[in-house]
Coordinates of N, CA, C and O in Angstrom, one line a residue:
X1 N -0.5 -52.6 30.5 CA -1.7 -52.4 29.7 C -1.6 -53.5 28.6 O -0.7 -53.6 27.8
X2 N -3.2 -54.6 28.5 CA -2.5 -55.3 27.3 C -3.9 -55.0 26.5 O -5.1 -54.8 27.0
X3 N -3.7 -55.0 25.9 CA -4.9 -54.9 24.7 C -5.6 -56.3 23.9 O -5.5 -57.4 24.4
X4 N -6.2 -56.1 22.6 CA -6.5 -57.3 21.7 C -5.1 -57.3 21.1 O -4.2 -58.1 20.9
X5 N -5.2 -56.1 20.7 CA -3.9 -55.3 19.7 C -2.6 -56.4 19.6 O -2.1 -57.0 18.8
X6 N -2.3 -56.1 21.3 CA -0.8 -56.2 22.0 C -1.1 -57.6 21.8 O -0.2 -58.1 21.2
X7 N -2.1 -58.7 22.1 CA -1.8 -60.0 22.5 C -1.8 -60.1 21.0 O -0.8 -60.5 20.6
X8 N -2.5 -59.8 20.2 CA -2.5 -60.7 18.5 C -0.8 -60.4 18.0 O -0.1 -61.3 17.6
X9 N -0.3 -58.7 18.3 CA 1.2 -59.2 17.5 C 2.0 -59.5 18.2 O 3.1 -59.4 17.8
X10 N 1.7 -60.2 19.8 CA 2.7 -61.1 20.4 C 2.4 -62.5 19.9 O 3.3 -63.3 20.3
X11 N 1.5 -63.0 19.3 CA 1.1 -64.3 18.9 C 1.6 -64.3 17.4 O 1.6 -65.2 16.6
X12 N 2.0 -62.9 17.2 CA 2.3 -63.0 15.6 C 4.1 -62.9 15.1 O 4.5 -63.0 13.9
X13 N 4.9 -62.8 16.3 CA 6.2 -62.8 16.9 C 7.1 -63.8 15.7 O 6.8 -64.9 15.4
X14 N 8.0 -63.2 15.3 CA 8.7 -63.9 14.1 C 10.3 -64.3 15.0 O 11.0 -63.4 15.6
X15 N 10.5 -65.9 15.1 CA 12.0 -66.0 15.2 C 13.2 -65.5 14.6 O 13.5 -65.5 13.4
X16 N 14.0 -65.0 15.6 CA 15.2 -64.4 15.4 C 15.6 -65.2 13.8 O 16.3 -64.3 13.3
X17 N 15.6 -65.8 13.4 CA 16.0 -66.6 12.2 C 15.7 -66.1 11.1 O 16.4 -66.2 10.1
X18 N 14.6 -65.3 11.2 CA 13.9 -64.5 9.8 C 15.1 -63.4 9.6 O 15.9 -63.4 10.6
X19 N 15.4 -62.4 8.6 CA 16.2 -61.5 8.9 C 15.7 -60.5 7.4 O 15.0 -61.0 6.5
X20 N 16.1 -59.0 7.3 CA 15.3 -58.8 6.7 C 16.5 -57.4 6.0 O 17.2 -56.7 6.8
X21 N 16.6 -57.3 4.9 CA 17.5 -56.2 4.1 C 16.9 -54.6 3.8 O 16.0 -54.5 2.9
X22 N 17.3 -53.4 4.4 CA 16.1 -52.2 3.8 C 16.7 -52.2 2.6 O 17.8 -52.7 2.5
X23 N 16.2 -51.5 1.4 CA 16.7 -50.7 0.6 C 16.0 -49.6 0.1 O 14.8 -49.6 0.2
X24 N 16.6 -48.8 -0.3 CA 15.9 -47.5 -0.7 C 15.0 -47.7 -1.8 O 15.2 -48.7 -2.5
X25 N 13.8 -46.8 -2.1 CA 12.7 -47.5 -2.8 C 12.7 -45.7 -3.9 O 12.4 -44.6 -3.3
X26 N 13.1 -45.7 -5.0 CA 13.3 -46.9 -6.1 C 14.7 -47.1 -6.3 O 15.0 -48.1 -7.0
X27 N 15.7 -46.5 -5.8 CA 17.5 -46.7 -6.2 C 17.6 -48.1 -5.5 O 18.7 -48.4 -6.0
X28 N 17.2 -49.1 -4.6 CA 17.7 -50.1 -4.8 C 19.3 -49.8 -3.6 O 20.2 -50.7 -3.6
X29 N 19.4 -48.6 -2.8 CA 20.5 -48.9 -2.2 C 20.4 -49.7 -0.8 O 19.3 -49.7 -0.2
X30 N 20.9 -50.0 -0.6 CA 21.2 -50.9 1.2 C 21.6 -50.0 1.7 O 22.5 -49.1 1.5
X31 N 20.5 -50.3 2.9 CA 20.3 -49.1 3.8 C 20.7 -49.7 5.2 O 21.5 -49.3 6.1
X32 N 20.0 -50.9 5.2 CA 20.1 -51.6 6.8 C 20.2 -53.4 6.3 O 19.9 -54.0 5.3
X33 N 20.7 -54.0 7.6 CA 20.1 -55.1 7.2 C 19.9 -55.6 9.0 O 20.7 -55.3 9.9
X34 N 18.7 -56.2 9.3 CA 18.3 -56.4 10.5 C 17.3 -57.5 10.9 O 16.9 -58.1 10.0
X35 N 16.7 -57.8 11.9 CA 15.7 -59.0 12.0 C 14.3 -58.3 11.9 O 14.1 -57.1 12.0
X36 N 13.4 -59.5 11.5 CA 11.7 -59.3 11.3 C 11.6 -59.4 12.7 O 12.3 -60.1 13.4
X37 N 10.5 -58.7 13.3 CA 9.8 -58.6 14.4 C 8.8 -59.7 14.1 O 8.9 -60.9 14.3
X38 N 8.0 -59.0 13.6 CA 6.4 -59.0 13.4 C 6.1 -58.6 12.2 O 6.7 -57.7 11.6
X39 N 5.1 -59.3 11.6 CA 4.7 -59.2 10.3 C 2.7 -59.4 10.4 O 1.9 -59.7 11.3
X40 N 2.7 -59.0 8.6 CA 0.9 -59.0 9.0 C 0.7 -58.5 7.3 O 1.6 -58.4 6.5
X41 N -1.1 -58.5 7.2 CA -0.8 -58.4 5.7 C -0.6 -56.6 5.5 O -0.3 -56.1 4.4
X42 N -0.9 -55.8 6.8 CA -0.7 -54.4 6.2 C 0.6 -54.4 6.6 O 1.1 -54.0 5.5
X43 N 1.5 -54.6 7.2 CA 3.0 -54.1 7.2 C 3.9 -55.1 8.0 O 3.4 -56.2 8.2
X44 N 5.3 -54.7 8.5 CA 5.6 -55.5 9.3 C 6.5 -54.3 10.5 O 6.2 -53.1 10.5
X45 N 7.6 -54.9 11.4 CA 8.2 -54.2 12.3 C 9.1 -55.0 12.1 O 8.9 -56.3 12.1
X46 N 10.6 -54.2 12.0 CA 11.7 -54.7 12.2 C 12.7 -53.7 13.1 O 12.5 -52.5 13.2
X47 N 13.9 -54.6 13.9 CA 14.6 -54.6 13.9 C 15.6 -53.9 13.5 O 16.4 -54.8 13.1
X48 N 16.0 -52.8 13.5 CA 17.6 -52.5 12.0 C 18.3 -51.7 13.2 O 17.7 -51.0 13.9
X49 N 20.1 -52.1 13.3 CA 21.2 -51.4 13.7 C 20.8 -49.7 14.0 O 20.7 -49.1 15.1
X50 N 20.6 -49.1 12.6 CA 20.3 -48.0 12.8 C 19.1 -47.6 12.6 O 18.3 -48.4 12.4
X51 N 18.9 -46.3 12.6 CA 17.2 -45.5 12.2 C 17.2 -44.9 11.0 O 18.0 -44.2 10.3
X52 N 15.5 -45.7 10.9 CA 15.8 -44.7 9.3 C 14.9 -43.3 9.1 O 15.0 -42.6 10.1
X53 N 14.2 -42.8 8.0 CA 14.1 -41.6 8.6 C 12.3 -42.1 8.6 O 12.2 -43.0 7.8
X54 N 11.4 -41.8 9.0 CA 9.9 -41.9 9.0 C 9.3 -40.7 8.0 O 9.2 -39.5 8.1
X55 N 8.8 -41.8 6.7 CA 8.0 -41.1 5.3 C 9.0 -42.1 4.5 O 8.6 -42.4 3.4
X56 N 10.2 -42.5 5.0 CA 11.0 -43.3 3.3 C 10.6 -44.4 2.8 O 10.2 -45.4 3.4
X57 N 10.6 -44.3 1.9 CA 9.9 -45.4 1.0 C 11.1 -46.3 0.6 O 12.1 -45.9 0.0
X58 N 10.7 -47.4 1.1 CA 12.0 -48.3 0.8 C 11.3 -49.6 0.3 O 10.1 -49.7 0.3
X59 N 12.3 -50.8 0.0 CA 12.0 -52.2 -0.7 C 12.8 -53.1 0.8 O 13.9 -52.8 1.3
X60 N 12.1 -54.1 1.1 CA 12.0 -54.3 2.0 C 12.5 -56.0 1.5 O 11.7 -56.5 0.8
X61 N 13.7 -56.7 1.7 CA 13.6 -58.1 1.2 C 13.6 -59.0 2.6 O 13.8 -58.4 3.6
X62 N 13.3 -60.0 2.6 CA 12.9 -60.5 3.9 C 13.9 -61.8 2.9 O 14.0 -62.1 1.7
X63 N 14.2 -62.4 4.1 CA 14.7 -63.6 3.7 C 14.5 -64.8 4.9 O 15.0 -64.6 6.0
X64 N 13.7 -66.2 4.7 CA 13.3 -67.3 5.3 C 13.9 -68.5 5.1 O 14.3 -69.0 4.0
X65 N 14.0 -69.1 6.6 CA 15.1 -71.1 6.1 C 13.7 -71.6 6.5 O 13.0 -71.2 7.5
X66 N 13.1 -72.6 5.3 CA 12.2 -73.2 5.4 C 12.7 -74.3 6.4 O 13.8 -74.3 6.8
X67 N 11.7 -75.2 6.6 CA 12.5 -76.5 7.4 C 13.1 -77.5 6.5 O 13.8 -78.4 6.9
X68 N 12.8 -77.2 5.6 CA 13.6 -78.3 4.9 C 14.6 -77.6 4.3 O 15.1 -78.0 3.2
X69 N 15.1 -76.6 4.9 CA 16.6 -76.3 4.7 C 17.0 -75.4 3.7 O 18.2 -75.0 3.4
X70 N 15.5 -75.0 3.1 CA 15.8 -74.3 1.5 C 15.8 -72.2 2.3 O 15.2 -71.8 3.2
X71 N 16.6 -71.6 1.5 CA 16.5 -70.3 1.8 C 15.7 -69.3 0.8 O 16.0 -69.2 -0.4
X72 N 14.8 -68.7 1.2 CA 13.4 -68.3 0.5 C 13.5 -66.5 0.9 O 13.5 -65.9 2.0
X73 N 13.6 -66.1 -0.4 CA 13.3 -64.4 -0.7 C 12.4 -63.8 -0.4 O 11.9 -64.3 -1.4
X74 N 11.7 -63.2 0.0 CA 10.3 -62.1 -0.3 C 10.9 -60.8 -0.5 O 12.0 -60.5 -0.2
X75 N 10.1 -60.0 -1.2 CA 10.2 -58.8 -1.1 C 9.2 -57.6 -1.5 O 8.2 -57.8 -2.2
X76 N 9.4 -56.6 -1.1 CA 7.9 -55.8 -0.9 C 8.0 -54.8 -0.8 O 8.8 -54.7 0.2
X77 N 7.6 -53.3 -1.5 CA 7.8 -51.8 -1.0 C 6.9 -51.5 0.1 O 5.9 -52.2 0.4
X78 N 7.2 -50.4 0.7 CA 6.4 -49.4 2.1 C 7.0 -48.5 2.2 O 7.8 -47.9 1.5
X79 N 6.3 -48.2 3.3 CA 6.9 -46.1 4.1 C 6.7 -46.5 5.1 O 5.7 -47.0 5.6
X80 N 8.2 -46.2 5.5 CA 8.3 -46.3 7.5 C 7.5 -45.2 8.0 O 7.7 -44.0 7.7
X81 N 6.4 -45.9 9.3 CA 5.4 -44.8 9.7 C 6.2 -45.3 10.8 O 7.0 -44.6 10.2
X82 N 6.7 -45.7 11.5 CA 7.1 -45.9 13.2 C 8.7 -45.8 13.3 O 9.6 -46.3 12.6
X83 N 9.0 -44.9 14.4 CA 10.7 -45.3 14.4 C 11.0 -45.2 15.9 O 10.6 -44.2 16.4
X84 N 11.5 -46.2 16.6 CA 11.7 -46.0 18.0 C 12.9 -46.9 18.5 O 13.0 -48.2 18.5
X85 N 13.7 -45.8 19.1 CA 14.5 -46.5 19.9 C 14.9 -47.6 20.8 O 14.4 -47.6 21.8
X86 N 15.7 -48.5 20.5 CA 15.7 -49.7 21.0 C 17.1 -50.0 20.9 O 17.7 -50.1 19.9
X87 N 17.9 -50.0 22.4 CA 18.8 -51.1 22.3 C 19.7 -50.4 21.9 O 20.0 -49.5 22.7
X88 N 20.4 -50.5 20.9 CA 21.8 -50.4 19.8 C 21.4 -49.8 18.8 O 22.1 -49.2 18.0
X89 N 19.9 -49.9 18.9 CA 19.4 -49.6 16.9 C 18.0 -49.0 17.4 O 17.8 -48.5 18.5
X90 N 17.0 -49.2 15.9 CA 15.5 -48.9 16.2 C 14.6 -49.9 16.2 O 14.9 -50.6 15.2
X91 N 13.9 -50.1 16.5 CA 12.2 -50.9 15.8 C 11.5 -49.5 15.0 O 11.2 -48.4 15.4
X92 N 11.5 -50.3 13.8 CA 10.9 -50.1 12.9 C 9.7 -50.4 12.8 O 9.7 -51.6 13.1
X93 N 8.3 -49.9 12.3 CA 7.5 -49.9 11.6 C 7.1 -49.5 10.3 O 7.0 -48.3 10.2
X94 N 6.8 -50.5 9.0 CA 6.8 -50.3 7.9 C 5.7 -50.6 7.5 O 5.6 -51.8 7.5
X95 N 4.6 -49.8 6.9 CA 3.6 -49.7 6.4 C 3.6 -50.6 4.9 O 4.3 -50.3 4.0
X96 N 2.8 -51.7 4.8 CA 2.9 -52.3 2.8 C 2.2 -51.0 2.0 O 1.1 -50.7 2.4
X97 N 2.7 -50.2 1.0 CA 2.0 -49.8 0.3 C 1.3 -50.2 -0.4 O 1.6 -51.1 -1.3
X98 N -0.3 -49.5 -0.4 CA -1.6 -50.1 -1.0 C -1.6 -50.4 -2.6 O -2.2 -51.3 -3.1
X99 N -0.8 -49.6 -3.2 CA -0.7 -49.9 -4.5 C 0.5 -51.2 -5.1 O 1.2 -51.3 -6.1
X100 N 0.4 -52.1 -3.8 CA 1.5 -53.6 -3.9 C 1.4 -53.9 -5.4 O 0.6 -53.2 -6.0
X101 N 1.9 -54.5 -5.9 CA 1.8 -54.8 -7.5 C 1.8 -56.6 -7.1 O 2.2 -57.1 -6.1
X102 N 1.2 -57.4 -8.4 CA 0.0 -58.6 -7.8 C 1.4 -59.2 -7.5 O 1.3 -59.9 -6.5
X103 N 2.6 -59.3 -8.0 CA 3.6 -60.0 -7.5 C 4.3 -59.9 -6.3 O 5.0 -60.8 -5.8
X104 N 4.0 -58.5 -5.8 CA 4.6 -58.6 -3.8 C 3.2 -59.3 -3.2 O 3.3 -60.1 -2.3
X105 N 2.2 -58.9 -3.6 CA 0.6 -59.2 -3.0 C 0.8 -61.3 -3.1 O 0.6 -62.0 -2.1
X106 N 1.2 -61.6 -4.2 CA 1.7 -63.3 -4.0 C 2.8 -63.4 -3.0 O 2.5 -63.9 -1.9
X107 N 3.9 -62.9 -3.4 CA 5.0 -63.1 -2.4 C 4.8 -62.6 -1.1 O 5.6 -63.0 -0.3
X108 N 3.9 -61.8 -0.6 CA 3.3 -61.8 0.7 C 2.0 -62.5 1.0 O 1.3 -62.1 1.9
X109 N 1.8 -63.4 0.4 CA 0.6 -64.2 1.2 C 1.6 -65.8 0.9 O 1.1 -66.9 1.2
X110 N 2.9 -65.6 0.2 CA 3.2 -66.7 0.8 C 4.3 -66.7 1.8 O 4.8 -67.7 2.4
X111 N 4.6 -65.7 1.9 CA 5.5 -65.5 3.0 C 4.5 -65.5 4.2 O 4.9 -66.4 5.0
X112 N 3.7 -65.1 4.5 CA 2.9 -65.2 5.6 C 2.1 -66.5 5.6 O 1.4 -66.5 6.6
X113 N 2.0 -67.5 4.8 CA 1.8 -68.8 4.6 C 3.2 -69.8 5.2 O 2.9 -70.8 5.8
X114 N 4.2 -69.6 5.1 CA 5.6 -70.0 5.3 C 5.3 -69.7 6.8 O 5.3 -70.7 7.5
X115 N 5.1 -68.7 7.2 CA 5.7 -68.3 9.2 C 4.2 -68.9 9.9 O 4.3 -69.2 11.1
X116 N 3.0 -69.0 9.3 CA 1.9 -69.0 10.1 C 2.0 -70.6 11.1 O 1.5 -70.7 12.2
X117 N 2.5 -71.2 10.7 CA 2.9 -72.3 11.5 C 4.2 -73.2 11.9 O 4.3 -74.3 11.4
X118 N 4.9 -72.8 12.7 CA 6.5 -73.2 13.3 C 5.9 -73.9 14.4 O 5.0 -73.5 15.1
X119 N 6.8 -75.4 14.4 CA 6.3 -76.6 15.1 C 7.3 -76.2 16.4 O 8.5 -76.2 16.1
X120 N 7.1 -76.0 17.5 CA 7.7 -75.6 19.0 C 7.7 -74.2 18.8 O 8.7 -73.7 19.0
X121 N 6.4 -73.4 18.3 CA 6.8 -71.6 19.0 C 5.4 -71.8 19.1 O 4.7 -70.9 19.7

């Protein structure tokens, strides 16, 4: 079954390169550290070892190698709405929460400025 859905976030597919840290939202602990799936301006899907629990509000740091070699932070709070078995670990789905504050709202339109075009994917 493929949908509009299915084809836009397979066109929206992040290289294994991206990788992405949970932490608990507001303590700041490390929870997971694992790869970006897929990303978008309402949320993203990752990757993590283990599962986390669905409703946790966590701080999400994403980290990117630009091409010119520099290593680039983002970071962003949400609530894991998706948890599904995969593999060794889960895919995750993590919702951005609406009340983003204007500095994740920049740091995510430049992070999704950064991935929107990779030269050979």
């Amino acid at each position: 079954m493929t949908d509009e859905r299915t084809v836009q976030r397979s066109v929206n597919r992040i290289p294994d390169g991206d990788w992405a840290e949970v932490l608990s939202h507001p303590g700041g602990e490390s929870l997971a550290l694992g790869h970006l799936k897929d990303v978008s301006e309402g949320g993203i899907s990752l990757d993590l070892p283990q599962c986390l629990q669905r409703g946790a509000k966590v701080q999400v740091k994403l980290s990117h190698m630009t091409h010119g070699g520099l290593l680039r932070h983002f970071q962003f709070t949400g609530t894991v709405v998706h948890v599904e078995t995969s593999g060794q670990g889960c895919v995750h789905g993590i919702k951005f929460n609406e009340d983003m504050t204007h500095a994740e709202r920049a740091a995510l339109t430049d992070y999704l400025c950064q991935v929107e075009y990779r030269p050979g994917s």
